[in-house]
Short mmCIF file of C-alpha atoms in Angstrom, two decimals:
data_model
loop_
_atom_site.label_atom_id
_atom_site.label_comp_id
_atom_site.label_asym_id
_atom_site.label_seq_id
_atom_site.Cartn_x
_atom_site.Cartn_y
_atom_site.Cartn_z
CA MET M 1 16.29 14.51 3.46
CA ASN M 2 18.75 11.62 3.32
CA THR M 3 19.06 8.35 5.21
CA SER M 4 21.27 9.82 7.97
CA ASP M 5 18.41 12.16 8.97
CA PHE M 6 16.46 9.14 10.22
CA ILE M 7 19.08 7.80 12.66
CA PHE M 8 17.71 7.89 16.22
CA LYS M 9 19.17 10.64 18.39
CA GLY M 10 17.31 10.25 21.72
CA SER M 11 18.02 8.42 24.98
CA LEU M 12 17.73 4.62 25.34
CA ASN M 13 17.36 4.54 29.12
CA THR M 14 14.14 6.36 29.94
CA ILE M 15 11.40 3.69 29.66
CA SER M 16 11.24 0.21 31.23
CA LYS M 17 7.87 -0.91 29.79
CA ALA M 18 5.47 0.57 27.25
CA SER M 19 2.70 -0.42 24.83
CA PHE M 20 1.54 1.36 21.70
CA THR M 21 -1.26 0.65 19.24
CA SER M 22 -1.63 1.88 15.71
CA LYS M 23 -4.13 1.44 12.90
CA SER M 24 -2.79 1.65 9.36
CA PRO M 25 -4.72 1.32 6.11
CA SER M 26 -3.94 -0.48 2.93
CA ASN M 27 -3.68 1.51 -0.28
CA ILE M 28 -4.41 0.96 -3.95
CA ALA M 29 -1.97 2.32 -6.50
CA LEU M 30 -3.36 4.30 -9.43
CA VAL M 31 0.03 4.48 -11.15
CA LYS M 32 1.81 1.25 -10.29
CA TYR M 33 5.25 0.53 -8.88
CA TRP M 34 6.64 -2.74 -10.26
CA GLY M 35 10.39 -3.15 -10.13
CA LYS M 36 12.86 -2.03 -7.46
CA THR M 37 16.50 -1.89 -6.42
CA ALA M 38 18.04 -2.47 -3.00
CA PRO M 39 17.20 -1.33 -0.40
CA GLN M 40 13.53 -1.16 -1.43
CA LEU M 41 13.94 1.77 -3.81
CA PRO M 42 11.42 2.12 -6.66
CA LYS M 43 12.35 2.08 -10.34
CA ASN M 44 9.52 4.55 -10.99
CA ALA M 45 7.30 6.84 -8.97
CA SER M 46 3.82 5.67 -7.98
CA ILE M 47 0.68 7.28 -6.59
CA SER M 48 -2.10 5.68 -4.58
CA PHE M 49 -5.40 6.21 -2.85
CA THR M 50 -5.15 5.47 0.87
CA LEU M 51 -8.06 3.27 1.94
CA ASP M 52 -10.16 3.41 5.09
CA ASN M 53 -11.85 0.11 6.00
CA CYS M 54 -9.07 -2.20 4.79
CA CYS M 55 -6.61 -1.76 7.63
CA THR M 56 -4.26 -3.47 10.07
CA THR M 57 -4.39 -2.78 13.80
CA THR M 58 -1.17 -3.56 15.64
CA THR M 59 -0.10 -3.34 19.28
CA ILE M 60 3.53 -3.67 20.34
CA HIS M 61 4.49 -4.28 23.98
CA PHE M 62 8.05 -3.19 24.78
CA GLU M 63 10.04 -4.36 27.83
CA LYS M 64 13.61 -3.28 28.64
CA LYS M 65 16.31 -5.95 28.53
CA GLU M 66 20.03 -6.33 27.94
CA PRO M 67 20.96 -5.30 24.38
CA THR M 68 21.28 -8.05 21.79
CA SER M 69 22.59 -8.19 18.24
CA ALA M 70 19.18 -8.99 16.73
CA ALA M 71 15.62 -7.97 17.55
CA ASP M 72 13.88 -10.13 20.16
CA PHE M 73 10.17 -10.44 19.39
CA GLU M 74 7.12 -12.69 19.36
CA LEU M 75 4.37 -12.28 16.79
CA PHE M 76 0.66 -13.01 17.16
CA PHE M 77 -1.64 -12.60 14.17
CA GLU M 78 -5.38 -12.49 14.85
CA GLY M 79 -4.81 -14.05 18.27
CA LYS M 80 -2.57 -16.92 17.18
CA LYS M 81 1.20 -17.22 17.30
CA LYS M 82 2.44 -16.83 13.74
CA ASP M 83 5.99 -18.10 13.42
CA ASP M 84 5.78 -18.35 9.62
CA PHE M 85 5.45 -14.54 9.47
CA LYS M 86 8.52 -14.04 11.67
CA PRO M 87 11.29 -14.27 9.02
CA LYS M 88 9.88 -11.29 7.09
CA ILE M 89 9.50 -9.22 10.28
CA ALA M 90 12.97 -10.25 11.44
CA LYS M 91 14.41 -9.09 8.12
CA PHE M 92 12.57 -5.79 8.53
CA PHE M 93 13.99 -5.28 12.03
CA GLU M 94 17.46 -6.10 10.73
CA ARG M 95 17.12 -3.42 8.05
CA ILE M 96 15.92 -0.73 10.47
CA GLN M 97 18.08 -1.38 13.55
CA GLY M 98 20.59 1.26 12.46
CA TYR M 99 17.80 3.84 12.45
CA CYS M 100 16.00 2.50 15.54
CA PRO M 101 18.76 1.01 17.76
CA TYR M 102 16.38 0.94 20.72
CA ILE M 103 14.67 -2.17 19.32
CA LEU M 104 17.78 -4.14 20.33
CA SER M 105 17.36 -3.06 23.97
CA TYR M 106 13.72 -4.16 24.30
CA SER M 107 11.86 -7.41 23.90
CA MET M 108 8.73 -6.92 21.79
CA ILE M 109 5.43 -8.77 21.70
CA ILE M 110 3.48 -7.87 18.57
CA HIS M 111 -0.26 -8.43 18.23
CA SER M 112 -1.73 -7.73 14.80
CA GLU M 113 -5.03 -8.23 13.01
CA ASN M 114 -6.48 -7.32 9.63
CA SER M 115 -9.96 -6.13 8.76
CA PHE M 116 -9.68 -8.02 5.46
CA PRO M 117 -8.40 -11.42 4.23
CA HIS M 118 -4.64 -11.85 4.38
CA SER M 119 -2.74 -12.64 1.13
CA SER M 120 -5.65 -11.66 -1.09
CA GLY M 121 -4.16 -8.85 -3.14
CA ILE M 122 -5.29 -6.05 -0.80
CA ALA M 123 -1.72 -5.14 0.18
CA SER M 124 -1.76 -6.60 3.69
CA SER M 125 2.03 -6.23 3.84
CA ALA M 126 1.60 -2.48 3.23
CA SER M 127 -0.84 -1.94 6.08
CA GLY M 128 0.99 -4.40 8.33
CA MET M 129 4.43 -2.84 7.96
CA ALA M 130 2.99 0.66 8.22
CA ALA M 131 1.26 -0.26 11.48
CA ILE M 132 4.50 -1.62 12.98
CA ALA M 133 6.37 1.50 11.86
CA MET M 134 3.76 3.76 13.45
CA CYS M 135 4.02 1.86 16.75
CA LEU M 136 7.79 2.29 16.66
CA MET M 137 7.37 6.01 16.06
CA SER M 138 4.99 6.30 19.02
CA PHE M 139 7.70 4.68 21.14
CA GLU M 140 10.37 6.92 19.63
CA LYS M 141 8.30 9.99 20.50
CA GLU M 142 8.46 8.90 24.16
CA LEU M 143 12.21 8.40 23.93
CA ASN M 144 12.74 11.66 22.04
CA PRO M 145 9.97 14.16 22.92
CA ASN M 146 11.49 16.80 20.67
CA ALA M 147 10.67 14.83 17.52
CA THR M 148 7.92 16.54 15.50
CA LYS M 149 4.85 14.83 14.09
CA GLU M 150 5.97 15.68 10.55
CA TYR M 151 9.37 14.09 11.13
CA LEU M 152 7.88 10.98 12.77
CA HIS M 153 5.45 10.47 9.87
CA LYS M 154 8.28 10.77 7.35
CA LYS M 155 10.39 8.34 9.36
CA ALA M 156 7.42 5.95 9.67
CA SER M 157 7.07 5.97 5.88
CA PHE M 158 10.85 5.57 5.49
CA LEU M 159 10.88 2.56 7.86
CA ALA M 160 7.72 0.97 6.46
CA ARG M 161 9.27 1.10 2.98
CA LEU M 162 12.11 -1.12 4.20
CA GLY M 163 9.56 -3.81 5.04
CA SER M 164 7.30 -3.37 2.02
CA GLY M 165 7.75 -0.74 -0.66
CA SER M 166 4.06 0.07 -0.96
CA ALA M 167 3.85 0.45 2.85
CA SER M 168 5.52 3.84 2.40
CA ARG M 169 2.19 5.02 0.94
CA SER M 170 0.07 3.84 3.91
CA ILE M 171 1.15 6.44 6.47
CA ASN M 172 -0.60 9.48 5.00
CA GLY M 173 -3.59 10.07 2.73
CA PRO M 174 -5.81 10.34 0.82
CA LEU M 175 -3.37 10.58 -2.13
CA VAL M 176 0.28 9.64 -1.63
CA VAL M 177 3.23 9.68 -4.03
CA TRP M 178 6.27 7.51 -3.49
CA GLY M 179 9.31 7.99 -5.71
CA THR M 180 11.21 11.03 -6.89
CA HIS M 181 9.36 12.82 -9.68
CA PRO M 182 9.86 16.34 -11.11
CA SER M 183 6.09 17.02 -11.11
CA ILE M 184 5.69 16.28 -7.38
CA GLU M 185 7.20 18.83 -5.03
CA GLY M 186 9.07 17.18 -2.15
CA SER M 187 8.85 13.68 -3.63
CA SER M 188 11.45 11.12 -2.62
CA ASP M 189 12.47 7.52 -3.19
CA LEU M 190 12.98 7.23 0.59
CA PHE M 191 9.41 7.88 1.77
CA GLY M 192 5.92 8.69 0.57
CA VAL M 193 4.57 12.25 0.48
CA GLU M 194 1.04 13.56 0.36
CA PHE M 195 -0.02 14.77 -3.08
CA PRO M 196 0.98 18.44 -2.72
CA TYR M 197 -1.61 20.12 -4.96
CA LYS M 198 -5.27 20.96 -4.66
CA VAL M 199 -7.48 18.06 -5.78
CA HIS M 200 -10.71 18.57 -7.74
CA PRO M 201 -13.84 17.91 -5.60
CA ILE M 202 -14.91 14.96 -7.78
CA PHE M 203 -11.97 12.96 -6.41
CA LYS M 204 -12.76 13.68 -2.75
CA ASN M 205 -14.07 10.71 -0.72
CA TYR M 206 -13.49 8.51 -3.74
CA GLN M 207 -15.06 5.08 -3.43
CA ASP M 208 -13.36 1.69 -3.82
CA CYS M 209 -15.35 -1.55 -3.76
CA ILE M 210 -13.05 -4.55 -3.71
CA LEU M 211 -14.47 -7.69 -5.32
CA LEU M 212 -12.84 -10.73 -3.73
CA VAL M 213 -12.43 -13.02 -6.69
CA ASP M 214 -9.81 -15.17 -4.97
CA LYS M 215 -8.99 -14.98 -1.25
CA GLY M 216 -6.20 -17.55 -1.41
CA GLU M 217 -2.43 -17.16 -1.36
CA LYS M 218 -0.97 -15.68 -4.54
CA GLN M 219 0.84 -18.20 -6.75
CA VAL M 220 3.72 -15.74 -7.26
CA SER M 221 4.64 -13.25 -4.53
CA SER M 222 5.08 -9.56 -5.23
CA THR M 223 8.73 -9.83 -4.18
CA VAL M 224 9.37 -12.44 -6.88
CA GLY M 225 7.42 -10.36 -9.41
CA HIS M 226 9.47 -7.25 -8.68
CA ASN M 227 12.71 -9.18 -9.10
CA LEU M 228 11.61 -10.44 -12.52
CA MET M 229 11.70 -6.85 -13.77
CA HIS M 230 15.52 -6.79 -13.58
CA ASN M 231 15.92 -8.55 -16.93
CA HIS M 232 12.49 -7.83 -18.34
CA PRO M 233 12.59 -6.92 -22.05
CA TYR M 234 10.09 -4.07 -21.58
CA ALA M 235 11.22 -2.79 -18.17
CA VAL M 236 12.90 0.45 -19.28
CA GLN M 237 9.92 1.51 -21.38
CA ARG M 238 7.55 0.60 -18.55
CA PHE M 239 9.41 2.76 -16.02
CA LYS M 240 9.34 5.65 -18.48
CA GLN M 241 5.61 5.15 -19.10
CA ALA M 242 4.81 5.12 -15.37
CA ASN M 243 6.65 8.38 -14.75
CA GLU M 244 4.88 9.97 -17.73
CA ASN M 245 1.56 8.79 -16.28
CA ILE M 246 2.38 10.41 -12.94
CA GLU M 247 2.74 13.73 -14.77
CA LYS M 248 -0.56 13.19 -16.59
CA LEU M 249 -2.39 12.13 -13.43
CA THR M 250 -1.09 15.17 -11.55
CA LYS M 251 -2.99 17.39 -13.98
CA ILE M 252 -6.06 15.12 -14.10
CA LEU M 253 -6.47 15.19 -10.32
CA GLN M 254 -6.31 18.98 -10.24
CA GLU M 255 -8.57 19.57 -13.24
CA GLY M 256 -11.18 16.88 -12.50
CA SER M 257 -10.83 15.20 -15.90
CA ILE M 258 -12.56 12.01 -14.81
CA LYS M 259 -12.78 10.39 -18.25
CA GLU M 260 -9.02 10.77 -18.58
CA PHE M 261 -8.65 9.40 -15.04
CA ILE M 262 -10.59 6.28 -16.03
CA LYS M 263 -8.49 5.72 -19.14
CA LEU M 264 -5.17 6.14 -17.35
CA VAL M 265 -6.05 4.07 -14.27
CA GLU M 266 -7.39 1.11 -16.24
CA SER M 267 -4.41 1.20 -18.59
CA GLU M 268 -2.04 1.16 -15.61
CA ALA M 269 -3.81 -1.88 -14.14
CA LEU M 270 -3.60 -3.83 -17.38
CA THR M 271 0.01 -2.78 -17.95
CA LEU M 272 0.97 -4.12 -14.52
CA HIS M 273 -0.41 -7.53 -15.43
CA ALA M 274 1.10 -7.31 -18.91
CA MET M 275 4.51 -7.11 -17.22
CA MET M 276 3.70 -10.37 -15.43
CA LEU M 277 2.54 -12.02 -18.65
CA THR M 278 5.80 -11.09 -20.38
CA SER M 279 8.24 -11.89 -17.56
CA ASP M 280 10.67 -14.81 -17.71
CA PRO M 281 9.26 -16.98 -16.26
CA TYR M 282 5.82 -15.60 -17.16
CA PHE M 283 2.86 -15.91 -14.82
CA ILE M 284 -0.82 -14.96 -14.51
CA LEU M 285 -2.42 -13.66 -11.32
CA MET M 286 -5.77 -12.77 -12.88
CA LYS M 287 -8.52 -15.40 -12.79
CA PRO M 288 -11.30 -16.00 -15.35
CA ASN M 289 -13.74 -14.12 -13.11
CA THR M 290 -11.36 -11.14 -13.01
CA LEU M 291 -11.80 -10.79 -16.77
CA GLU M 292 -15.56 -11.36 -16.55
CA ILE M 293 -15.86 -8.49 -14.06
CA ILE M 294 -13.77 -6.16 -16.23
CA GLN M 295 -15.95 -6.92 -19.24
CA LYS M 296 -19.14 -6.27 -17.23
CA ILE M 297 -17.74 -2.94 -15.98
CA TRP M 298 -17.00 -1.86 -19.55
CA GLU M 299 -20.51 -2.85 -20.67
CA PHE M 300 -22.13 -1.01 -17.75
CA ARG M 301 -20.09 2.14 -18.38
CA ALA M 302 -20.93 2.13 -22.09
CA SER M 303 -24.68 1.74 -21.46
CA THR M 304 -25.04 4.20 -18.55
CA ASP M 305 -22.19 6.73 -19.01
CA SER M 306 -21.19 5.95 -15.42
CA ASN M 307 -17.76 7.04 -14.21
CA ILE M 308 -17.06 3.60 -12.79
CA CYS M 309 -13.64 2.09 -13.54
CA PHE M 310 -11.42 -0.70 -12.27
CA THR M 311 -7.89 -1.16 -11.11
CA LEU M 312 -5.96 -4.24 -10.06
CA ASP M 313 -3.22 -4.89 -7.57
CA ALA M 314 -0.82 -7.83 -7.86
CA GLY M 315 -3.63 -10.37 -7.59
CA ALA M 316 -6.97 -11.51 -8.94
CA ASN M 317 -9.26 -9.16 -7.02
CA VAL M 318 -10.85 -6.18 -8.72
CA HIS M 319 -10.96 -2.70 -7.18
CA ILE M 320 -13.95 -0.77 -8.52
CA LEU M 321 -13.35 2.98 -8.30
CA PHE M 322 -16.06 5.61 -8.64
CA PRO M 323 -17.13 9.05 -7.34
CA GLU M 324 -19.11 9.22 -4.11
CA SER M 325 -22.10 10.61 -6.05
CA GLU M 326 -22.50 7.24 -7.81
CA LYS M 327 -22.35 5.12 -4.65
CA GLN M 328 -25.93 3.84 -4.73
CA THR M 329 -25.95 3.16 -8.47
CA VAL M 330 -22.67 1.25 -8.42
CA THR M 331 -23.64 -0.71 -5.29
CA ASN M 332 -26.82 -1.84 -7.03
CA PHE M 333 -24.78 -2.86 -10.09
CA ILE M 334 -22.38 -4.88 -7.95
CA LYS M 335 -25.20 -6.69 -6.18
CA SER M 336 -27.21 -7.39 -9.31
CA THR M 337 -24.42 -8.27 -11.74
CA LEU M 338 -20.99 -8.77 -10.20
CA LEU M 339 -21.47 -10.65 -6.93
CA LYS M 340 -21.71 -14.00 -8.68
CA TYR M 341 -18.10 -13.61 -9.82
CA CYS M 342 -16.83 -13.14 -6.24
CA GLN M 343 -15.69 -15.97 -4.01
CA LYS M 344 -18.66 -16.71 -1.73
CA ASN M 345 -20.21 -13.40 -2.90
CA HIS M 346 -17.70 -11.49 -0.78
CA TYR M 347 -16.78 -7.87 -1.43
CA ILE M 348 -15.59 -4.91 0.66
CA CYS M 349 -16.89 -1.36 0.38
CA ASP M 350 -14.19 1.19 1.07
CA GLN M 351 -13.23 4.79 0.41
CA THR M 352 -10.24 7.09 0.70
CA SER M 353 -8.94 8.08 4.13
CA LEU M 354 -6.33 10.30 5.77
CA GLY M 355 -3.92 7.48 6.61
CA SER M 356 -2.52 5.89 9.77
CA SER M 357 -3.52 6.77 13.30
CA THR M 358 -2.42 5.95 16.84
CA LEU M 359 -5.00 4.46 19.21
#
């Protein structure tokens, strides 16, 4: 598919008022995307687990009005008007108006809330943009009843990507690939696709406990970090490495090679942060307690032969990944050893899910 396939083809005059609600999860990349070109196209393919409990629930109220040149909307986040979020949403609507021209003929009131702390490295922009895109697709289905579910999910991923690249991976689940890659049938830079091959049972219902080391605003935004890859001395090699890791992980997920999974996923996490450490200007998003947790995970794995491992997003928090069969053992380890490294002892227990839903 190409961009022209996502231009709206229905009627604009059939609905005067409507409201739609959607729930979209965050995701955690196993092979990372870091570096992009306009408009929100990845420099390498990435693959992620779609999460379940870490989600954004969004309701959009639409009311017909005279068409305008820019989207007319109000935004409420967790019950409060949030004007400081509006510029990013306005930019998103500007990018998508050619594909969803109906947004210019309706005023929109957006109510959104997260099940997890905002700006804490749990990809709130991914779940937030995905939830808005899903609401728009619910509205588009009413305007164009002939649109199929498959098409609307692809378009939701396509639109969400224009707000936040990783949001393209929050529409489907439990494993989603974004970025064209020869090993992934149907893969595209324009939208995320479900991992198309049979996954070994050990990776089903995979667990993710997120240790909240720092719930504050990141010192350097992901957008700034992505832009620093343009002149990064190691960028070309990194993009090559990521695409090679997608090919390796494709086999690992099918064969159930969990020790290889651990090695690859942890290496990807550390490589992501190595790119930050070697940018110009350089920056560090990890905190001392991030490193303490990693060290404790390595010690625990060495002493118990557990299949626990970690990954990191663009922040200080640590995602602990492990098979469902080890849930009790790892939970006990977190409570006994790792909680003291979390801000106010806070952590979130999560697992993989099937993606976004309409409510």
